[in-house]
Coordinates of C-alpha atoms in Angstrom, one line a residue:
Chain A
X1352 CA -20.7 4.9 -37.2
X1353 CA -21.0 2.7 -34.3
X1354 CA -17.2 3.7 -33.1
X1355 CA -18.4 7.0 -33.3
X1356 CA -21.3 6.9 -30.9
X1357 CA -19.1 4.8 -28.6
X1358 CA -16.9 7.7 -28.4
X1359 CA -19.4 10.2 -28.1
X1360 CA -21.2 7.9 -25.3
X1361 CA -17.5 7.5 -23.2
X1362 CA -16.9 11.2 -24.0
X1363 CA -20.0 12.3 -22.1
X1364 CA -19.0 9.7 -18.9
X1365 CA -16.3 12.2 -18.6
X1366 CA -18.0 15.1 -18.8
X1367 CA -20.1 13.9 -15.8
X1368 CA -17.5 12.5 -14.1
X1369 CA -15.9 16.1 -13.8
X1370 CA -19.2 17.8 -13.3
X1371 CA -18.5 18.4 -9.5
X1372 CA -15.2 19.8 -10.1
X1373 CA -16.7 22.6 -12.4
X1374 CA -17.7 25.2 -9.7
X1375 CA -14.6 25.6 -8.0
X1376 CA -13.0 26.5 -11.3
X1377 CA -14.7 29.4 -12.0
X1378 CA -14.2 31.0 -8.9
X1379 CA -10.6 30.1 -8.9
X1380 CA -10.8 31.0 -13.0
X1381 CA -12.0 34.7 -12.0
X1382 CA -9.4 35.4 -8.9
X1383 CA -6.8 34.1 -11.6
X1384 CA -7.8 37.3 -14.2
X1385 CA -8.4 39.8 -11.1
X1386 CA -4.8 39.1 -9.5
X1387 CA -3.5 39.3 -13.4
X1388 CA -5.2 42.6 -14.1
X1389 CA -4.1 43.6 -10.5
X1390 CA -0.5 43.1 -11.4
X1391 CA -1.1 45.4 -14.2
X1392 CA -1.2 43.0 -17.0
X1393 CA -2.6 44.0 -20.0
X1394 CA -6.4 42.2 -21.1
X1395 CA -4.7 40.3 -23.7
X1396 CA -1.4 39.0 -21.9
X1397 CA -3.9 38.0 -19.0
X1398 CA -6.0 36.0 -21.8
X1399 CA -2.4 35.0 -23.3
X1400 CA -1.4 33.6 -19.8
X1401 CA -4.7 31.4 -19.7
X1402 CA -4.1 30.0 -23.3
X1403 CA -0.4 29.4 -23.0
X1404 CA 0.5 28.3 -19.7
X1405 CA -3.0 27.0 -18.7
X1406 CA -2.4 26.1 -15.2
X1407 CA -4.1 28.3 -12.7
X1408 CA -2.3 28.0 -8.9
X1409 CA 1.0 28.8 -11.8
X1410 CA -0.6 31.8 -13.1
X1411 CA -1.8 33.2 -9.8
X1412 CA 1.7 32.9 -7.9
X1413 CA 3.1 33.9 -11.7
X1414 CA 1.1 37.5 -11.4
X1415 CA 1.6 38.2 -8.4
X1416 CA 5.2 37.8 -8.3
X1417 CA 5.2 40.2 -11.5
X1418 CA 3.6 42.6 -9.6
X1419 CA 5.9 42.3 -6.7
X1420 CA 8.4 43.1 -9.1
X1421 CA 10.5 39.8 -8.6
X1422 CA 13.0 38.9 -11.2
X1423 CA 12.0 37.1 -14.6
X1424 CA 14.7 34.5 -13.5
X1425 CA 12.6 33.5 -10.3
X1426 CA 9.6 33.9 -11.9
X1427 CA 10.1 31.1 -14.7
X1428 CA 12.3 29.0 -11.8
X1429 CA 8.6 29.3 -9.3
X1430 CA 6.2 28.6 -12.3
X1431 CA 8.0 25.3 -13.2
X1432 CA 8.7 24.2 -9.7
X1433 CA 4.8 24.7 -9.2
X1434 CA 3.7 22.9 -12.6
X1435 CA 6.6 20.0 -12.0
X1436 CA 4.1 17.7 -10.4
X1437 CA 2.9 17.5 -14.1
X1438 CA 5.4 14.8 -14.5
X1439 CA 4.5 12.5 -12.2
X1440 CA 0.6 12.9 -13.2
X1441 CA 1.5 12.4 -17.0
X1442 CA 3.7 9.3 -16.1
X1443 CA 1.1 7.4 -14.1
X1444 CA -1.3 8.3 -17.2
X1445 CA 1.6 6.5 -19.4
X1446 CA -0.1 3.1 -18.9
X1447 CA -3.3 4.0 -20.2
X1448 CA -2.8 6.5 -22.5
X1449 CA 1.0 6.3 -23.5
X1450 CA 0.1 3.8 -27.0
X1451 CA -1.7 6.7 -28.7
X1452 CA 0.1 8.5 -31.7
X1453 CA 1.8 11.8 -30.9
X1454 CA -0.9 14.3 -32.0
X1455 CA -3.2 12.8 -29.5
X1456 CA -0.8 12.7 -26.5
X1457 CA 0.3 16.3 -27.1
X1458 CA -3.6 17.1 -27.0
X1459 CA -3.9 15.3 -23.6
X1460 CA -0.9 17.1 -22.2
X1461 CA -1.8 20.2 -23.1
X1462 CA -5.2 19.9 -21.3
X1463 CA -3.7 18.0 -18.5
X1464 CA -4.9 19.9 -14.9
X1465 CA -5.0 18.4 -11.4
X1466 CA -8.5 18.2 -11.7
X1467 CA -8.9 16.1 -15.6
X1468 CA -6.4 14.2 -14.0
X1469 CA -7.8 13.3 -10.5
X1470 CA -11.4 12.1 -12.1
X1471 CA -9.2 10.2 -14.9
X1472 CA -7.0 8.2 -13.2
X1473 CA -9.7 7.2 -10.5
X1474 CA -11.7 5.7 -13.6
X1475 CA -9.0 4.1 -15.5
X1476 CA -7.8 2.8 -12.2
X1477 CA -11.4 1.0 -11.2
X1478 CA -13.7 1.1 -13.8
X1479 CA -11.1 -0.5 -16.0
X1480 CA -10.5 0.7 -19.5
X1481 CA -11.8 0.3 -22.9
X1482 CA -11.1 1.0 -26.7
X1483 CA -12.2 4.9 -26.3
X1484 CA -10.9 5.8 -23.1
X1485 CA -8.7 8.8 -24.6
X1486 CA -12.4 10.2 -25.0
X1487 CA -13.0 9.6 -21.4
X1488 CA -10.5 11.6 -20.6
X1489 CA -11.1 14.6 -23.1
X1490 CA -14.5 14.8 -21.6
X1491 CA -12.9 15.6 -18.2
X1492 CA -10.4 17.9 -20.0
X1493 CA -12.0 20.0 -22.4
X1494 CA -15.1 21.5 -20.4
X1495 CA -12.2 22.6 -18.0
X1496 CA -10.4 24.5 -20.4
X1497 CA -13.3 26.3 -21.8
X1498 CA -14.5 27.1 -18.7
X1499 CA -11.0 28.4 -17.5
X1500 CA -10.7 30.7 -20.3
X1501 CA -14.5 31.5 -19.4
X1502 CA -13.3 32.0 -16.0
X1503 CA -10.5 34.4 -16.5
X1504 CA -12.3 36.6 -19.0
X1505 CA -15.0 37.3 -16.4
X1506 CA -12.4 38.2 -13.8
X1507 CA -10.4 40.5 -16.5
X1508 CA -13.6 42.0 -17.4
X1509 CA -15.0 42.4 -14.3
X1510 CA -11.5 43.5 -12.7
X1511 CA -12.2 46.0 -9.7
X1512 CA -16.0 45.6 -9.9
X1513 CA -15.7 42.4 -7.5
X1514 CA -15.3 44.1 -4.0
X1515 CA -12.1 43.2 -2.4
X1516 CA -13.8 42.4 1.3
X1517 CA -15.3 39.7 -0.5
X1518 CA -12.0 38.0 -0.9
X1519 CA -13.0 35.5 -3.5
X1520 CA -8.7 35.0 -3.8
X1521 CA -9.5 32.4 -0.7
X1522 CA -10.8 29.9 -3.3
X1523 CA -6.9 29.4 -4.3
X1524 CA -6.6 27.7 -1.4
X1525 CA -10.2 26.3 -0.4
X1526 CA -9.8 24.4 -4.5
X1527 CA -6.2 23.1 -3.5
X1528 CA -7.2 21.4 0.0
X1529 CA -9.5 19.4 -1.6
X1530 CA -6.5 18.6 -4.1
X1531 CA -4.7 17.6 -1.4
X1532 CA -6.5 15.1 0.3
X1533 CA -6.5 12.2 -1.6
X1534 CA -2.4 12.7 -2.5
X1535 CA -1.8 12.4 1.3
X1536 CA -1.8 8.5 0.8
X1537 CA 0.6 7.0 4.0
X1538 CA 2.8 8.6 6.4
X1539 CA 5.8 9.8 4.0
X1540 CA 3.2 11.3 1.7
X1541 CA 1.9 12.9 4.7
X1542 CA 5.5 14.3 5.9
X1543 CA 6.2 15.8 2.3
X1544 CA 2.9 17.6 2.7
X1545 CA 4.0 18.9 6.6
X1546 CA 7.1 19.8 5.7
X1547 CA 6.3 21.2 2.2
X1548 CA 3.5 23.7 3.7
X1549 CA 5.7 24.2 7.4
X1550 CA 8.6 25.4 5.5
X1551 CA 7.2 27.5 2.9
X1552 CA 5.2 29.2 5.6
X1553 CA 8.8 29.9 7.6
X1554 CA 10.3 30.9 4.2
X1555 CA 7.5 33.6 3.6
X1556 CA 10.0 36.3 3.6
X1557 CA 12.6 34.5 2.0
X1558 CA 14.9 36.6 -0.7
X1559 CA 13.7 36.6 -4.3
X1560 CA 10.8 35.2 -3.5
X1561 CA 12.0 31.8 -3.6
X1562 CA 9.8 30.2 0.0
X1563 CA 7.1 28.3 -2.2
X1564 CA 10.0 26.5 -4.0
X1565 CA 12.3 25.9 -0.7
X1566 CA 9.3 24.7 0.8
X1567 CA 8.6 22.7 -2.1
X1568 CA 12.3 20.8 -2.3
X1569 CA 11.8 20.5 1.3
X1570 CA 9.2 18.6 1.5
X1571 CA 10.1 16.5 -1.5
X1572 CA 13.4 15.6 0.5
X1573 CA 11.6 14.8 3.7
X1574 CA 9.0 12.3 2.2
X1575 CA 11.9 10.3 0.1
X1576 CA 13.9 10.4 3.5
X1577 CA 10.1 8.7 5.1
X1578 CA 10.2 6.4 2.9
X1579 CA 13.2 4.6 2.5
X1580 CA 13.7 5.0 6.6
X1581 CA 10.9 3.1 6.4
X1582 CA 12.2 0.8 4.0
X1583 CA 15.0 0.3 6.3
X1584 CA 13.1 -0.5 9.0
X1585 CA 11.3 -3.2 7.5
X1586 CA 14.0 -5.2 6.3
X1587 CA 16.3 -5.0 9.2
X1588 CA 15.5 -7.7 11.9
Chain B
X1345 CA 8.8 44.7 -16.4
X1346 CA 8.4 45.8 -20.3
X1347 CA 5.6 44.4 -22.7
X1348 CA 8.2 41.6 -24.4
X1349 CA 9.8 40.6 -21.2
X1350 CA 6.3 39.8 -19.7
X1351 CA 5.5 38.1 -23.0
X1352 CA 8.5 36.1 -23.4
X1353 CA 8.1 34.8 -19.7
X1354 CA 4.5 33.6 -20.3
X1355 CA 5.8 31.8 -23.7
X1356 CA 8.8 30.4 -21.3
X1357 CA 6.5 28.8 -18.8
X1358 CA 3.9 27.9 -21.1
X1359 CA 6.6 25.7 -23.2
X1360 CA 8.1 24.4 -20.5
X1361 CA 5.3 23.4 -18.6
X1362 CA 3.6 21.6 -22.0
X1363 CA 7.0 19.7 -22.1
X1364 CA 6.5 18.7 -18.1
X1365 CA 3.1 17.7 -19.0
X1366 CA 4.0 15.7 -22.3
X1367 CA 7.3 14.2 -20.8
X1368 CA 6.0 11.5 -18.9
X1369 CA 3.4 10.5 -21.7
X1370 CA 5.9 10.3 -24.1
X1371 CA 9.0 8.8 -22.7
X1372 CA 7.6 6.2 -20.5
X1373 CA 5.3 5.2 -23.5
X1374 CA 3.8 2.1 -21.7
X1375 CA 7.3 1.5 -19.7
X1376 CA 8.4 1.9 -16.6
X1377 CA 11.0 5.1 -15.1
X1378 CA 14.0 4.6 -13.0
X1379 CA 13.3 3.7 -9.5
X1380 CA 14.5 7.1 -7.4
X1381 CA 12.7 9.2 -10.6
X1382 CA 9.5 7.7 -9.5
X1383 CA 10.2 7.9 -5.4
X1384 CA 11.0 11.9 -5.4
X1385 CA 7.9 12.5 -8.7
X1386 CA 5.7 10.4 -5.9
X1387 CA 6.2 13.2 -3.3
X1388 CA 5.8 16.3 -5.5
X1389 CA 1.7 16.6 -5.7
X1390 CA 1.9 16.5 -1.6
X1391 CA 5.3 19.4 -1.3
X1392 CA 3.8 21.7 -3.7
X1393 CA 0.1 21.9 -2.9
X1394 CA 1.2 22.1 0.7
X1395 CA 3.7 24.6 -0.2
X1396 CA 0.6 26.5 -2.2
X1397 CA -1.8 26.2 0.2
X1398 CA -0.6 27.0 3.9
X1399 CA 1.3 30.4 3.3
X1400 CA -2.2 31.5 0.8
X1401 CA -3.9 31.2 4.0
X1402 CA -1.8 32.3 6.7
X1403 CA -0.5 35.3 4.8
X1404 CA -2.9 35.5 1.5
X1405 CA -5.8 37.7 3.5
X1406 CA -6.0 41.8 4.5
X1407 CA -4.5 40.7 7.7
X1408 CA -1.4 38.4 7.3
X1409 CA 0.0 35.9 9.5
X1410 CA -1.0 34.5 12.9
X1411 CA -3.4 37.1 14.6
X1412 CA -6.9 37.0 16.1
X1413 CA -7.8 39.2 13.2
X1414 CA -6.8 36.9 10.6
X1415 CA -10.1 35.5 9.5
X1416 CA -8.5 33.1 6.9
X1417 CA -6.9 31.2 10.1
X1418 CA -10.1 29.6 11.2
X1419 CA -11.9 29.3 8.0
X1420 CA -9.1 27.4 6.7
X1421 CA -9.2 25.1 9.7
X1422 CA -12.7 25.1 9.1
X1423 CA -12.2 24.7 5.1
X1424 CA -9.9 21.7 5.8
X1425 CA -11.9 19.3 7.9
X1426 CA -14.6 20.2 5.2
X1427 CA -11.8 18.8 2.4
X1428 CA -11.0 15.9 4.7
X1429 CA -14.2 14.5 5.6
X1430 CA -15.9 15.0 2.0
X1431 CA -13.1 15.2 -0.6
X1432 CA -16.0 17.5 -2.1
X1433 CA -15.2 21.0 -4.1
X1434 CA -18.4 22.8 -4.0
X1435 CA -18.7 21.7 -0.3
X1436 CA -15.7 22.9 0.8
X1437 CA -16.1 26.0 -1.5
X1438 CA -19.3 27.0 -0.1
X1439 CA -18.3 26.4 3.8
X1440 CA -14.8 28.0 3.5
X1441 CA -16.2 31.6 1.7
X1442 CA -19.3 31.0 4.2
X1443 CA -17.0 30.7 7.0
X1444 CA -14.5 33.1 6.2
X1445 CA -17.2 35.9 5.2
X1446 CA -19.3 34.8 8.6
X1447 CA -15.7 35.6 10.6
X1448 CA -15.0 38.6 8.9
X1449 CA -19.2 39.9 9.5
X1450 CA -18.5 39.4 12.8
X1451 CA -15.3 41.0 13.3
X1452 CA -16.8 43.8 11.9
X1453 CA -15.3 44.1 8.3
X1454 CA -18.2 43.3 6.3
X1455 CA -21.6 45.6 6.6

């Protein structure tokens, strides 16, 4: 009984941990299920998209390239290269939440999103750790998935009611600045990031659609290249 | 695109990325990865959200690329000193659309 109220109790430090983060989802949520129903998905494989893939710059870039009518090839090749920096997230939570039993670390990566993540790490990182802290975690997690399905709904439902001068599809990229500032940690970090956004900008028109992922390997290549020139550096004489 | 293709590619991505996200969980466990795994995963999050975020604003508005009427230009600039200096969603949220709609009142798209 006491273990139980010492979840519940670490369960709701993460749900105000991720309070802040909750209003840009649901702007972000409803541009998802407008662009969706733009690119003349059906209701229920817009809804399908949310529950399946639940991953929302994915799902944006995924509809609109179905619209564009690219192929299914490049489609699948773009929503993986955009959902690859899942690795790295769910390896540096490995150390904290790698010792659980399978059932609950397939629960955690299915909820894993930039934003569970973030607040997560940040707290296992310096408020240190205890016997529940899976329930930390699920507390930043879980109000984000409701509200994304929330989220999407509205934006199906409401479809062309939102005027289009109002341009809430600017919240893509007002929700991923913020996402980017604290992973711009030292100057290769920061080079990955130039060269990652520079290029895919050049690559706009790029066949098949392919300039978010050539911008993508880019800047990958360019911040390994930083750092071990700078490795090199340091331990010549 | 038919009905079963569209489905099969949401059921593509959707296992794929649950394997991305469960990969690292399960297969480090509480070890560590090879050293140039973990060098190129450490630049990802910085190439793709770049990657994301520059071309939705340069070319993601009504009026694409780099023009005086491209409203998203300057309430991006706006937007990212916002992110910068306060690491803050709702702030950022509420100057970037308050900027961008401000830009656009003025050019004379908005009534």
């Amino acid at each position: 009984m006491a273990n139980e109220q010492a979840a519940q109790q670490v369960f709701k430090n993460g749900l105000r941990a991720i309070a802040p983060m909750l209003p840009g989802v649901v702007p972000f949520g409803m541009t998802t299920g407008i662009a969706a129903t733009e690119a003349g998905l059906a209701p229920l494989m817009s809804m399908g998209m949310s529950l399946i893939i639940f991953a929302g710059a994915a799902q944006l870039v995924i509809a609109q390239l179905i619209g564009d009518g690219a192929l299914p090839l490049i489609i699948v090749l773009t929503g993986l290269i955009i959902n690859l920096r899942m690795v790295m997230y769910s390896a540096s939570l490995a150390p904290y939440l790698g010792h659980l039993s399978t059932r609950w670390k397939a629960a955690i990566a299915y909820l894993l999103t930039d934003q569970a993540y973030a607040v997560s790490i940040t707290h296992f990182m310096h408020a240190g750790v205890g016997q529940h802290r899976q329930w930390f975690y699920m507390g930043t997690a879980f109000p984000l998935w409701v509200l994304w399905l929330l989220a999407t709904a509205a934006g199906i439902w409401l479809g062309a009611a939102v005027p289009p001068g109002w341009q809430i599809g600017f919240a893509l990229p007002l929700v991923f600045l913020v996402l980017l500032v604290p992973v711009i940690r030292d100057r290769p970090s920061a080079a990955a990031a130039l060269t990652g956004g520079g290029v895919a900008l050049a690559a706009h028109d790029a066949p098949y659609h392919l300039g978010l992922t050539i911008g993508a390997i880019a800047g990958v290549a360019t911040g390994v290249s930083a750092e071990l020139a700078l490795h090199r550096r340091r331990s010549s004489p | 695109m038919s009905a079963f293709a569209i489905w099969s590619m949401i059921v593509i991505i959707g296992l794929g990325t649950f394997l991305l996200r469960f990969s690292g969980l399960q297969l480090l466990g509480q070890g560590s990865m090879p050293d140039w795994l973990a060098r190129t995963l450490r630049y990802v999050p910085a190439a793709v959200i770049a990657a994301i975020v520059v071309p939705a604003i340069v070319h993601g508005g009504p009026a694409p690329g780099f023009s005086l009427d491209n409203t998203r230009l300057l309430a991006g600039l706006i937007a990212a000193a916002v992110a910068w200096s306060t690491r803050s969603v709702l702030a950022t949220l509420g100057i970037g659309m308050a900027s961008l709609w401000a830009l656009e009142w003025f050019a004379g798209n908005l009534p």
